[in-house]
Amino acid sequence: LFSNNNFNIIGLDSNSKNKLSDHLWDKKNLILFGSEDKGIKKNLLFNCTKKISIKTTNNIESLNVAQACSITLYDLRTRSKYF
């Protein structure tokens, strides 16, 4: 439904080589955040048009979902040309 309406489906995945800081935001975005222990379900991750990760230091494996959401939405708001 969303992909049929020109939404980019962005999945936050700590294993992705694509970094949030390098991501170019489009006009229509649907951002998926997974659970803190299991991440995004495989069937949802498969349907993402792009997977991105948030760069962390070597001693931090992952962020909790509230932190990941805050960082991602801040990046969208400050770097997107559509705001």
PDB file of C-alpha atoms in Angstrom, residues 13-40:
ATOM      1  CA  ASP A  13      18.800  -2.235  10.896  1.00  0.00           C
ATOM      2  CA  SER A  14      21.997  -2.284  12.945  1.00  0.00           C
ATOM      3  CA  ASN A  15      23.541  -4.722  10.417  1.00  0.00           C
ATOM      4  CA  SER A  16      23.109  -2.379   7.452  1.00  0.00           C
ATOM      5  CA  LYS A  17      26.203  -0.861   5.828  1.00  0.00           C
ATOM      6  CA  ASN A  18      24.125   2.197   4.828  1.00  0.00           C
ATOM      7  CA  LYS A  19      24.573   4.873   7.478  1.00  0.00           C
ATOM      8  CA  LEU A  20      21.886   7.298   8.620  1.00  0.00           C
ATOM      9  CA  SER A  21      24.334  10.187   8.241  1.00  0.00           C
ATOM     10  CA  ASP A  22      24.698   9.385   4.507  1.00  0.00           C
ATOM     11  CA  HIS A  23      20.995   8.849   3.828  1.00  0.00           C
ATOM     12  CA  LEU A  24      19.239  11.263   1.476  1.00  0.00           C
ATOM     13  CA  TRP A  25      15.672  11.762   2.647  1.00  0.00           C
ATOM     14  CA  ASP A  26      12.870  11.779   0.099  1.00  0.00           C
ATOM     15  CA  LYS A  27       9.530  13.521   0.340  1.00  0.00           C
ATOM     16  CA  LYS A  28       7.503  10.482   1.492  1.00  0.00           C
ATOM     17  CA  ASN A  29       9.060   8.185   4.085  1.00  0.00           C
ATOM     18  CA  LEU A  30       7.747   5.343   6.171  1.00  0.00           C
ATOM     19  CA  ILE A  31      10.293   4.509   8.869  1.00  0.00           C
ATOM     20  CA  LEU A  32      10.243   1.107  10.559  1.00  0.00           C
ATOM     21  CA  PHE A  33      11.757   0.586  13.994  1.00  0.00           C
ATOM     22  CA  GLY A  34      12.100  -2.893  15.406  1.00  0.00           C
ATOM     23  CA  SER A  35      11.956  -4.243  18.905  1.00  0.00           C
ATOM     24  CA  GLU A  36      15.036  -3.791  21.028  1.00  0.00           C
ATOM     25  CA  ASP A  37      15.857  -7.481  21.272  1.00  0.00           C
ATOM     26  CA  LYS A  38      14.829  -8.857  17.849  1.00  0.00           C
ATOM     27  CA  GLY A  39      14.776  -5.845  15.526  1.00  0.00           C
ATOM     28  CA  ILE A  40      12.366  -5.621  12.593  1.00  0.00           C
TER      29      ILE A  40
END
